[in-house]
Amino acid sequence: MSVATRIARLRAQIEQHNHRYYVLDDPNISDAEYDQLFRELQALEAQHPELITPDTPTLRVGGTPLKIFREVQHRTPMLSLNNAFSEAEVRAFDARIREALGVDEVEYAVELKFDGLAVTLTYLDGVFVQGATRGDGSVGEDVTENLRTVRDIPLRLNEPVAELEVRGEVLMFNRDFELLNEAQRARGEKEFVNPRNAAAGSLRQLDSRITAARRLSFFAYGMGRCAGIELPGEHHSQMALLQRLGVAVAHQRRLVRGASGLLDYFADIGRIRAELPFAIDGVVYKVNDTALQQQLGYVSRAPRFAIAHKFPAEEASTTLLAIEIQVGRTGALTPVARLAPVFVGGVTVTNATLHNEDEIRRKDVRINDVVVVRRAGDVIPEVARVVLEHRPADTRAFVMPSVCPVCGSHVAKAEDEAVSRCTGGLFCPAQRKQALLHFAGRRAMNIDGLGDKLVEQLVDANLVRTPADLYRLGLLAVIELERMGEKSAVNLLAAIEHSKQTTLARFIFALGIRNVGETTAKDLAQHYGSLDKLLAADEADLLQVRDVGPVVAHSIRDFLQEMHNREVIEQLRACGVAWQEHEMRVATGLPLSGKTFVLTGTLSSLSRDAAKEKLEALGAKVSGSVSKKTDYVLAGTEAGSKLDKARELGVTILDEAQFMALLAPLADFQSAG
Ligand code: IVH
């Protein structure tokens, strides 16, 4: 037998055993026999590296660490689901569908809502070639190497389908989560709060060998692009097809009819939820017939044909021991309840937010009260209400401090606001820490590994006062920090160095100017093209920027008038933070430059995302809301309030045919550009 044939046989055998072990939970050889096959394959591949293919199971143990994850543009967007929390909302969903389709009863495919992370897997000619996270739905991160280590993701499908995108959820089984935390404890490392966070942390490892050592699982729930195989016209059958191809699909799925079928399924799953070996946060209902799905279409980023029916937030009661104050990035003082530890929603909770002073008064929360704590999904736990029947005699009312508990500055409360703020600005260490965390954040300068614990230490040790200080950190100072090995220190400095090359939009966002979110930062970058132009702009000038109103313009001026902020900006530039400046070419040189479009309703010949892409390529700006500055509203079928607003403001409205007619003469420009 040739080496190539032996290798091919070994691979097929190993994958078959993997499938039996990880998917069917029914192995038919011993671990030792399996290891022998695996080692033989590894040895042959080491001798014949030219025979290594992307689907070889030896790659499942992880490989060379990456520096960063590449970005992946999803070819079909990864959508989200609308939620229903009550029987009435489920009935309303069914009624909407029946009405839209003009039928008396609808068949639904119903399945579990896995509490993990969405990923998309691309197979070409049946071979797994790329896997990515959902990201913002349009652009995700390339985590191919990590996903290869997930044993129930087949590296090769049972049939050589030309192209198939499998959509599903990566999660960690409860048992694997417990084992992982035991190991973390034994090594003195941080434990994960729940299986979802453990799965997310494991999938976003730059070193795939770490992912390989964590046991992740996968279940498919849908498909993206597909070519070269005839797809059944029903969601339920598509899932059966995936299963036939070797992809893991959870078996608790069913076909039901009508709202009563949906609600029965919800009740049934609620009963077995605690026995499932993994976490779910509800169930999902999907119109089974895919032609009807298309007919129903989408509203913004979610399909009309599907809905997630979520389990109610979990609640538990406990004693409120104290109310402490947390100071946020903008100085907002948030009262936080310190609680006697209580297990709720899958984690032990010791803190819960009380939002602000008015909320405390409204709910009549006092120190020493017995309170109900609520936690839903991944959101911050909150104090829902007081159990007045159990109020002890010795409760104390909470008083908002008049000085900041961190820096002692005066606390101010604007008349029209519920929040009190510390007036210390960046003099206040708490605000400084939050500002640094924001600066380093993923959507800002993206400094990997600079989390809250580290920022805390850097500020407390007086190593870092402003963002610019980050770029002056030396290895020796960093190594001195608690729990910091030489390798982590080198990695941190590399991540800081790496962040120097950025974009103007990220830089503006990273500055943390009040009221300047990511979108406004992008608008400002787009409008001015260079930082110096932005620095020179006065308020009247800022008002010319799309979507910038008086409040935002004022915040920007306030921020830039502060000498301290100017200095930090100059220091950052001096440290080598840089980006490509573009000279307003985009804003003036293209056929639709300076025009703002709003898209609404469903289009028949292209998706809204595709229309947006076309418009942006031609220089137009696509905005989410209609205002006086809108030039055109493109209205598809079932356009709603945006269309009304456009009529009200007298904005030019285009239907799909008029839109296509507008684009047609510009087609050359697009292909040329
Ligand atoms: S379908 C076209 N099905 O929930 C709709 N999603 O809230 C695409 N999820 O990002 C999603 N279980 O991560 C679908 N059985 C299921 C699911 C499921 C979990 C997650 C998924 C998605 C999120 C939407």
XYZ file of C-alpha atoms and ligand atoms in Angstrom:
697
model
C 0.000 0.000 0.000
C 1.357 3.462 -0.869
C 1.983 5.966 1.933
C -0.694 8.229 0.485
C -3.273 5.448 0.639
C -2.302 4.493 4.190
C -2.589 8.122 5.243
C -6.006 8.430 3.610
C -7.208 5.264 5.360
C -5.930 6.390 8.723
C -7.653 9.734 8.356
C -10.959 8.140 7.443
C -10.719 5.700 10.359
C -9.794 8.386 12.859
C -12.625 10.690 11.767
C -15.066 7.824 12.002
C -13.925 7.118 15.554
C -14.076 10.823 16.379
C -17.663 10.930 15.155
C -18.611 7.867 17.177
C -16.902 9.252 20.269
C -17.800 12.930 20.165
C -21.103 13.068 18.298
C -22.755 9.696 18.847
C -21.168 9.143 22.275
C -20.724 5.511 21.263
C -17.024 4.620 20.762
C -16.158 1.121 19.540
C -12.392 1.079 20.132
C -10.308 1.763 23.240
C -8.485 5.053 23.818
C -5.168 3.212 23.461
C -6.116 1.815 20.043
C -7.256 5.256 18.972
C -3.977 6.845 20.141
C -2.034 4.281 18.144
C -3.840 5.197 14.917
C -3.361 8.871 15.667
C 0.366 8.534 16.337
C 0.897 6.497 13.183
C -0.769 9.250 11.164
C 1.307 11.950 12.886
C 4.502 10.035 12.156
C 3.660 9.508 8.469
C 2.764 13.180 8.066
C 6.022 14.212 9.714
C 7.912 12.152 7.143
C 5.760 13.352 4.242
C 4.720 16.958 4.945
C 3.698 17.310 1.293
C 0.790 14.966 2.057
C -0.683 17.161 4.829
C -4.147 18.410 3.865
C -6.409 20.951 5.611
C -8.816 18.210 6.699
C -6.299 15.974 8.430
C -7.410 15.149 11.997
C -3.900 15.770 13.351
C -4.548 19.495 12.914
C -7.224 19.181 15.581
C -4.610 19.419 18.309
C -3.825 23.027 17.420
C -0.871 24.706 15.771
C 1.368 27.772 15.748
C -0.089 30.697 17.719
C -1.433 33.653 15.749
C -0.633 37.324 16.333
C -4.171 38.546 15.717
C -7.352 37.151 14.198
C -7.968 38.175 10.619
C -11.292 39.775 9.810
C -13.769 37.856 7.684
C -16.513 39.530 5.692
C -19.567 37.246 5.879
C -20.928 36.614 2.410
C -24.422 36.249 3.768
C -24.971 38.301 6.919
C -25.299 36.507 10.252
C -28.587 37.692 11.624
C -29.987 37.844 15.085
C -33.422 36.862 16.368
C -36.216 38.879 17.872
C -37.296 37.710 21.295
C -40.609 36.759 22.856
C -40.921 36.536 26.627
C -44.584 35.647 27.097
C -47.354 33.469 25.760
C -49.069 36.581 24.387
C -45.964 37.536 22.400
C -45.761 34.027 20.937
C -49.428 34.142 19.930
C -48.883 37.558 18.368
C -45.913 36.167 16.395
C -48.030 33.320 15.046
C -50.903 35.710 14.252
C -48.565 38.049 12.316
C -47.262 35.146 10.265
C -50.695 33.738 9.512
C -51.902 37.138 8.454
C -48.902 37.871 6.259
C -49.211 34.484 4.551
C -53.020 34.495 4.456
C -53.313 31.000 5.971
C -55.117 29.466 8.939
C -52.323 27.390 10.353
C -48.533 27.375 10.017
C -46.036 24.567 10.397
C -42.985 25.450 12.497
C -39.617 23.816 12.981
C -38.807 24.241 16.667
C -35.434 23.798 18.296
C -33.289 24.661 21.302
C -31.747 28.091 21.713
C -28.169 27.229 22.564
C -26.450 29.568 24.972
C -23.076 29.734 23.266
C -21.492 31.732 20.444
C -22.584 31.831 16.835
C -20.060 30.702 14.222
C -20.122 30.019 10.516
C -18.228 27.117 8.943
C -17.324 27.160 5.251
C -16.858 23.895 3.365
C -15.486 23.839 -0.182
C -15.757 20.541 -2.049
C -16.723 19.034 1.278
C -13.570 20.200 3.098
C -13.674 22.583 6.076
C -11.683 25.615 4.924
C -12.753 28.497 7.117
C -14.594 29.224 10.345
C -15.503 32.630 11.733
C -17.283 34.231 14.649
C -20.443 36.264 14.147
C -18.799 39.573 15.041
C -21.178 42.385 14.205
C -23.106 40.165 11.787
C -21.292 41.487 8.697
C -17.659 41.094 9.730
C -16.409 38.407 12.089
C -13.058 37.004 13.177
C -11.271 34.163 11.457
C -11.046 31.399 14.078
C -10.473 28.526 11.642
C -7.557 26.974 13.515
C -9.476 27.001 16.772
C -12.612 25.526 15.236
C -10.563 22.710 13.701
C -9.868 21.553 17.257
C -13.600 21.164 18.023
C -14.098 17.436 17.662
C -17.682 17.438 16.526
C -17.016 19.835 13.675
C -16.283 17.526 10.729
C -13.144 18.471 8.797
C -14.666 16.728 5.790
C -18.351 16.254 5.020
C -19.703 12.849 4.076
C -20.311 14.185 0.555
C -18.117 16.549 -1.506
C -20.652 19.403 -1.654
C -19.190 22.211 -3.844
C -19.895 24.969 -1.336
C -21.690 24.961 1.982
C -21.787 27.383 4.861
C -22.982 25.800 8.104
C -24.286 28.139 10.802
C -24.389 27.048 14.404
C -23.336 27.536 17.958
C -20.133 26.671 19.766
C -20.704 25.834 23.407
C -19.217 23.991 26.331
C -21.009 21.102 28.008
C -21.592 21.573 31.740
C -19.351 18.624 32.569
C -16.465 19.998 30.492
C -16.977 23.403 32.079
C -16.639 21.920 35.550
C -13.519 19.979 34.574
C -11.999 23.126 33.089
C -12.674 25.153 36.216
C -11.223 22.404 38.389
C -8.060 22.534 36.294
C -8.020 26.350 36.445
C -8.317 26.208 40.232
C -5.534 23.620 40.461
C -3.249 25.864 38.408
C -4.231 28.914 40.454
C -5.770 30.536 37.392
C -9.003 32.461 37.062
C -12.195 30.418 36.926
C -14.855 31.085 34.310
C -18.249 32.295 35.504
C -20.335 30.082 33.250
C -20.048 27.702 30.285
C -20.830 30.445 27.784
C -17.948 32.634 28.936
C -15.671 29.623 29.050
C -16.610 28.750 25.462
C -16.095 32.343 24.323
C -12.749 32.602 26.105
C -11.594 29.319 24.632
C -12.634 30.130 21.085
C -10.869 33.499 21.106
C -7.450 32.072 21.952
C -4.647 33.070 19.617
C -2.920 29.812 20.492
C -5.101 27.032 19.083
C -3.330 24.486 21.290
C -5.117 26.056 24.249
C -8.468 25.750 22.480
C -7.655 22.127 21.703
C -7.097 21.418 25.381
C -10.567 22.794 26.258
C -13.481 20.609 25.253
C -15.765 22.665 23.046
C -18.855 21.358 21.308
C -20.906 22.487 18.340
C -24.497 22.247 17.134
C -25.696 23.429 13.741
C -28.972 25.349 13.392
C -28.891 26.700 9.865
C -27.116 27.272 6.579
C -25.599 30.241 4.796
C -24.399 30.021 1.180
C -24.792 26.704 -0.541
C -23.983 25.413 -4.052
C -23.739 22.021 -5.733
C -26.352 20.205 -3.695
C -30.091 20.259 -3.932
C -31.513 21.776 -0.771
C -34.820 20.538 0.603
C -37.447 23.274 0.827
C -37.980 22.840 4.550
C -35.810 23.910 7.456
C -36.428 20.667 9.328
C -35.253 18.586 6.353
C -32.232 20.854 5.843
C -31.151 20.033 9.378
C -31.611 16.326 8.602
C -29.436 16.832 5.514
C -26.708 18.444 7.626
C -26.864 15.486 9.951
C -26.472 13.126 6.993
C -23.413 15.108 5.927
C -21.887 14.431 9.348
C -22.621 17.760 11.042
C -23.817 17.667 14.663
C -27.462 18.723 15.054
C -29.202 18.537 18.441
C -31.953 15.947 18.439
C -34.477 17.862 20.575
C -35.993 19.437 17.465
C -39.530 18.942 16.275
C -42.194 19.953 13.787
C -45.291 21.503 15.319
C -48.383 23.375 14.096
C -49.890 26.591 15.339
C -49.326 28.641 18.480
C -50.452 25.783 20.710
C -47.746 23.549 19.192
C -45.148 26.231 19.933
C -46.269 26.681 23.520
C -46.389 22.925 24.167
C -42.797 22.610 22.966
C -41.729 25.512 25.202
C -43.332 23.825 28.211
C -41.790 20.432 27.370
C -38.291 21.859 27.012
C -38.751 23.882 30.205
C -39.360 20.612 32.013
C -36.202 18.911 30.735
C -33.975 22.020 30.730
C -32.225 21.168 33.993
C -31.366 17.678 32.725
C -29.770 18.836 29.493
C -25.987 18.473 29.551
C -25.519 22.018 28.192
C -27.038 25.463 28.734
C -29.954 26.837 26.713
C -31.653 30.177 27.238
C -34.895 29.434 25.432
C -36.234 27.810 22.290
C -36.419 29.023 18.685
C -39.425 28.843 16.384
C -38.915 28.959 12.603
C -41.465 28.795 9.792
C -40.580 25.411 8.320
C -41.215 26.104 4.625
C -38.235 28.028 3.233
C -40.253 29.550 0.361
C -42.619 31.016 2.944
C -39.587 32.197 4.929
C -38.408 34.183 1.923
C -41.871 35.571 1.403
C -41.934 36.819 4.991
C -38.465 38.356 4.708
C -36.538 40.372 7.265
C -36.886 43.425 9.501
C -33.519 45.132 9.894
C -31.144 42.422 11.202
C -33.695 39.768 12.159
C -35.930 37.432 10.169
C -39.708 37.846 10.383
C -40.113 34.094 10.014
C -38.386 33.160 13.270
C -38.422 34.166 16.906
C -36.600 33.164 20.085
C -38.882 32.360 23.012
C -36.664 33.082 26.002
C -36.945 31.553 29.437
C -37.854 34.133 32.039
C -34.972 35.802 33.855
C -34.062 33.830 36.929
C -34.685 35.377 40.301
C -33.541 34.641 43.831
C -33.763 36.489 47.101
C -30.897 37.449 49.360
C -29.816 40.105 51.841
C -28.503 43.454 50.676
C -25.441 44.023 52.868
C -24.298 47.421 51.662
C -24.621 49.947 48.857
C -21.330 51.039 47.340
C -20.582 53.549 44.642
C -18.878 52.759 41.350
C -17.443 55.609 39.292
C -17.690 55.188 35.522
C -15.740 56.670 32.619
C -17.870 59.788 32.405
C -17.852 60.197 36.174
C -21.342 58.732 36.612
C -21.810 57.382 40.126
C -23.623 54.052 40.029
C -24.901 52.598 43.282
C -24.064 48.894 43.456
C -25.635 46.485 45.914
C -23.269 44.176 47.794
C -25.200 40.993 48.446
C -24.926 37.866 50.519
C -23.801 35.389 47.786
C -26.730 33.857 45.942
C -26.858 31.404 43.024
C -29.011 32.765 40.206
C -29.076 32.248 36.441
C -26.170 29.820 36.547
C -23.688 31.958 38.492
C -23.067 33.072 42.059
C -23.951 36.723 42.343
C -22.480 39.025 44.991
C -23.088 42.425 43.324
C -26.076 43.832 41.503
C -26.681 47.216 39.950
C -29.178 49.629 41.454
C -28.872 51.973 38.421
C -29.232 55.376 40.130
C -30.599 57.254 43.100
C -34.090 57.671 41.644
C -34.371 53.903 41.117
C -33.422 53.270 44.729
C -36.154 55.664 45.884
C -38.718 54.231 43.479
C -38.065 50.652 44.612
C -37.634 51.774 48.234
C -34.424 49.772 48.650
C -32.656 50.066 52.010
C -29.481 48.592 53.409
C -30.179 45.273 55.190
C -33.328 44.645 53.155
C -34.187 41.230 51.727
C -34.179 41.814 47.965
C -35.006 39.857 44.825
C -32.076 39.679 42.412
C -32.723 39.060 38.733
C -30.317 37.871 36.091
C -31.131 37.209 32.433
C -28.595 35.777 30.015
C -25.364 37.690 30.098
C -26.720 40.980 31.375
C -25.592 42.540 34.654
C -27.686 41.273 37.575
C -30.062 43.835 39.025
C -32.046 44.311 42.193
C -35.608 43.783 40.995
C -37.546 44.607 44.168
C -37.631 44.499 47.940
C -39.437 41.723 49.835
C -41.288 44.106 52.136
C -42.838 41.291 54.201
C -39.310 40.381 55.308
C -38.023 43.882 56.000
C -35.987 43.751 59.221
C -36.273 46.462 61.857
C -32.724 47.728 61.372
C -32.737 48.930 57.742
C -30.940 52.116 56.758
C -31.724 54.458 53.905
C -29.072 55.115 51.266
C -27.674 58.613 50.835
C -25.840 59.599 47.672
C -22.450 61.004 48.705
C -21.762 64.672 47.977
C -18.105 63.996 47.210
C -16.605 61.294 44.982
C -15.656 58.277 47.121
C -12.572 57.719 44.953
C -11.017 61.169 44.507
C -12.980 63.444 46.849
C -14.108 65.829 44.099
C -17.477 67.497 44.319
C -20.462 65.468 42.987
C -22.926 67.239 40.678
C -26.345 66.269 39.413
C -27.760 67.994 36.347
C -31.397 68.929 36.698
C -32.631 66.933 33.730
C -30.545 63.837 34.556
C -31.059 60.950 36.967
C -27.322 60.370 37.386
C -24.901 62.108 39.743
C -21.384 62.670 38.459
C -17.936 63.124 39.940
C -16.538 66.422 38.664
C -12.913 65.252 39.011
C -12.490 64.290 35.343
C -9.184 62.553 34.671
C -7.908 63.670 38.059
C -10.140 60.899 39.442
C -8.341 57.506 39.331
C -11.649 55.679 38.796
C -12.457 57.744 35.699
C -8.890 57.375 34.542
C -9.108 53.592 34.772
C -12.355 53.511 32.846
C -10.988 55.903 30.234
C -7.946 53.660 29.756
C -10.130 50.564 29.464
C -12.235 52.322 26.870
C -9.129 53.463 25.004
C -7.764 49.895 24.887
C -11.149 48.348 24.004
C -11.707 46.083 21.044
C -13.602 48.665 19.033
C -11.155 51.419 19.972
C -7.364 50.870 19.915
C -7.856 47.125 20.342
C -5.010 46.393 22.767
C -5.403 42.682 23.329
C -4.939 41.576 26.926
C -5.238 45.005 28.574
C -8.204 44.229 30.823
C -9.560 45.719 34.036
C -7.209 43.928 36.451
C -4.159 45.122 34.574
C -5.396 48.705 34.169
C -6.139 48.732 37.868
C -2.568 47.731 38.676
C -1.012 50.103 36.150
C -2.918 53.083 37.529
C -2.478 52.136 41.177
C 1.273 51.671 40.678
C 1.324 55.113 39.060
C 2.839 53.666 35.886
C 0.049 54.985 33.703
C -1.897 58.223 34.062
C -2.928 58.934 30.470
C -3.326 56.729 27.406
C -0.017 58.085 26.115
C 1.773 56.541 29.109
C 0.814 53.107 27.789
C 3.171 53.654 24.864
C 6.039 54.512 27.181
C 5.787 51.394 29.341
C 9.009 49.447 29.647
C 9.390 45.704 29.994
C 11.018 45.883 33.417
C 8.197 47.897 34.949
C 5.547 45.591 33.500
C 7.245 42.380 34.664
C 7.178 43.752 38.216
C 3.360 43.696 38.246
C 1.508 41.003 40.136
C 0.750 37.778 38.240
C 2.775 38.943 35.279
C 5.296 36.546 33.789
C 7.937 37.584 31.288
C 5.971 36.087 28.431
C 2.738 37.918 29.306
C 4.711 41.145 29.684
C 6.266 40.720 26.230
C 2.838 39.921 24.770
C 1.294 42.988 26.364
C 3.985 45.288 25.032
C 3.650 43.687 21.594
C -0.111 44.280 21.670
C 0.445 47.917 22.664
C 2.998 48.346 19.902
C 0.656 46.710 17.414
C -2.160 49.112 18.321
C -0.112 52.097 17.145
C -1.135 51.476 13.571
C -4.820 52.322 13.618
C -7.517 54.268 11.812
C -8.607 57.833 12.419
C -12.116 56.631 13.312
C -10.817 54.228 15.955
C -8.548 56.926 17.345
C -11.366 59.452 17.674
C -13.597 56.841 19.303
C -10.783 55.786 21.664
C -10.481 59.333 23.038
C -13.746 58.717 24.856
C -15.353 62.072 24.082
C -18.758 62.194 25.728
C -21.595 61.487 23.229
C -19.141 60.355 20.530
C -19.843 56.678 19.900
C -18.367 54.486 17.232
C -20.671 55.708 14.468
C -20.125 59.393 15.195
C -16.368 58.756 15.323
C -16.601 57.195 11.861
C -18.652 60.133 10.591
C -16.108 62.597 11.956
C -13.194 60.694 10.430
C -14.991 60.490 7.122
C -15.928 64.156 7.143
C -12.590 65.645 8.174
C -10.221 63.047 6.776
C -7.459 64.288 9.060
C -7.126 64.861 12.786
C -5.778 68.401 12.402
C -8.890 69.438 10.516
C -11.046 68.062 13.317
C -8.934 69.812 15.946
C -9.387 73.095 14.090
C -13.171 72.789 13.707
C -15.446 75.127 15.649
C -18.963 74.296 16.759
C -20.667 75.687 13.665
C -18.323 73.648 11.530
C -18.978 70.468 13.533
C -22.696 70.911 12.946
C -22.036 70.349 9.256
C -21.072 66.750 9.973
C -23.894 64.353 9.284
C -25.853 63.308 12.362
C -23.938 65.752 14.575
C -26.354 67.974 16.473
C -25.731 70.738 19.029
C -25.254 68.367 21.994
C -22.587 66.299 20.265
C -20.881 69.356 18.759
C -20.752 70.910 22.200
C -19.245 67.787 23.796
C -16.543 67.653 21.135
C -15.647 71.321 21.614
C -15.615 70.904 25.403
C -13.264 67.994 25.109
C -10.917 69.638 22.638
C -10.803 72.936 24.488
C -9.307 71.155 27.476
C -5.532 71.699 27.207
C -4.908 68.434 28.986
C -6.745 66.502 26.241
C -4.839 68.330 23.498
C -1.589 67.393 25.184
C -2.509 63.725 25.408
C -3.418 63.725 21.716
C -0.055 65.279 20.834
C 1.805 62.818 23.042
C 0.014 59.887 21.439
C 1.066 61.091 18.014
C 4.606 61.639 19.255
C 4.655 58.048 20.554
C 3.971 56.824 17.018
C 0.211 56.304 17.033
C -0.646 56.764 13.367
C -3.259 56.171 10.689
C -3.780 56.732 7.033
C -5.179 60.224 6.517
C -7.402 60.649 3.527
C -8.028 63.953 1.940
C -11.806 64.077 1.679
C -11.533 62.282 -1.636
C -14.310 59.964 -0.625
C -16.452 62.858 0.337
C -16.268 64.709 -2.944
C -14.870 62.599 -5.766
C -17.613 60.016 -6.245
C -20.934 60.279 -8.100
C -23.100 60.091 -4.960
C -20.731 61.934 -2.621
C -22.521 64.154 -0.156
C -25.823 62.334 -0.582
C -27.476 60.595 2.334
C -29.770 57.621 1.821
C -32.024 55.791 4.235
C -33.106 52.267 3.293
C -36.341 50.826 4.583
C -38.652 47.893 3.861
C -37.838 44.741 1.908
C -36.194 44.850 -1.525
C -36.812 42.078 -4.001
C -33.752 42.134 -6.270
C -31.045 42.645 -3.664
C -30.635 42.669 0.085
C -30.533 45.940 2.010
C -26.912 45.194 2.883
C -26.046 44.823 -0.798
C -27.856 48.068 -1.624
C -25.953 49.793 1.184
C -22.664 48.458 -0.147
C -23.423 49.716 -3.654
C -24.380 53.146 -2.394
C -21.314 53.477 -0.202
C -19.071 52.394 -3.060
C -20.523 55.324 -4.990
C -19.717 57.726 -2.165
C -23.152 57.990 -0.579
C -23.708 57.778 3.128
C -26.351 55.334 4.352
C -27.991 56.390 7.567
C -30.357 54.543 9.901
C -32.824 57.345 10.510
C -34.631 59.926 8.427
C -33.905 63.584 9.133
C -33.881 66.877 7.308
C -30.387 66.017 6.099
C -31.625 62.877 4.295
C -31.567 63.230 0.501
C -33.335 60.013 -0.498
C -35.349 57.292 1.156
C -35.324 53.983 -0.688
C -38.571 52.280 0.299
C -39.077 48.569 -0.347
C -42.263 46.709 0.408
C -43.717 46.984 3.886
C -41.772 50.115 4.669
C -42.987 51.547 7.958
C -42.398 54.608 10.084
C -39.294 55.781 8.193
C -41.379 56.145 5.064
C -43.976 58.162 6.997
C -41.234 60.383 8.373
C -39.813 60.912 4.867
C -43.244 61.980 3.613
C -43.653 64.292 6.540
C -40.296 65.974 5.895
C -40.757 66.013 2.133
C -37.680 63.852 1.463
C -37.474 62.323 -2.027
C -38.744 58.753 -1.919
C -37.520 56.147 -4.391
C -39.089 52.771 -4.994
C -36.906 49.844 -5.958
C -37.342 50.363 -9.718
C -36.436 54.051 -9.471
C -33.435 53.145 -7.356
C -32.187 50.635 -9.905
C -32.712 53.239 -12.626
C -30.625 55.693 -10.609
C -27.794 53.187 -10.235
C -27.789 51.868 -13.810
C -25.863 54.757 -15.415
C -23.337 54.590 -12.584
C -22.598 50.883 -13.066
C -19.506 51.679 -15.135
C -18.177 53.826 -12.420
C -18.517 50.997 -9.925
C -16.789 48.428 -12.068
C -14.078 50.933 -12.931
C -13.714 52.058 -9.338
S -31.209 30.967 14.054
C -31.849 33.556 10.840
N -31.343 29.013 15.795
O -29.195 33.080 18.882
C -31.658 33.515 12.298
N -30.053 30.907 16.373
O -30.434 35.727 18.924
C -30.317 33.074 12.710
N -28.960 30.738 18.556
O -26.851 34.660 16.842
C -30.254 32.443 14.032
N -29.685 28.739 19.061
O -26.127 32.580 18.075
C -30.849 30.229 15.533
N -31.545 27.180 17.192
C -31.045 28.382 16.947
C -30.194 29.054 17.853
C -29.730 30.326 17.537
C -28.938 29.748 19.460
C -28.274 32.035 18.724
C -27.418 32.438 17.563
C -27.891 33.791 17.118
C -28.670 34.243 18.304
C -29.802 35.147 17.850
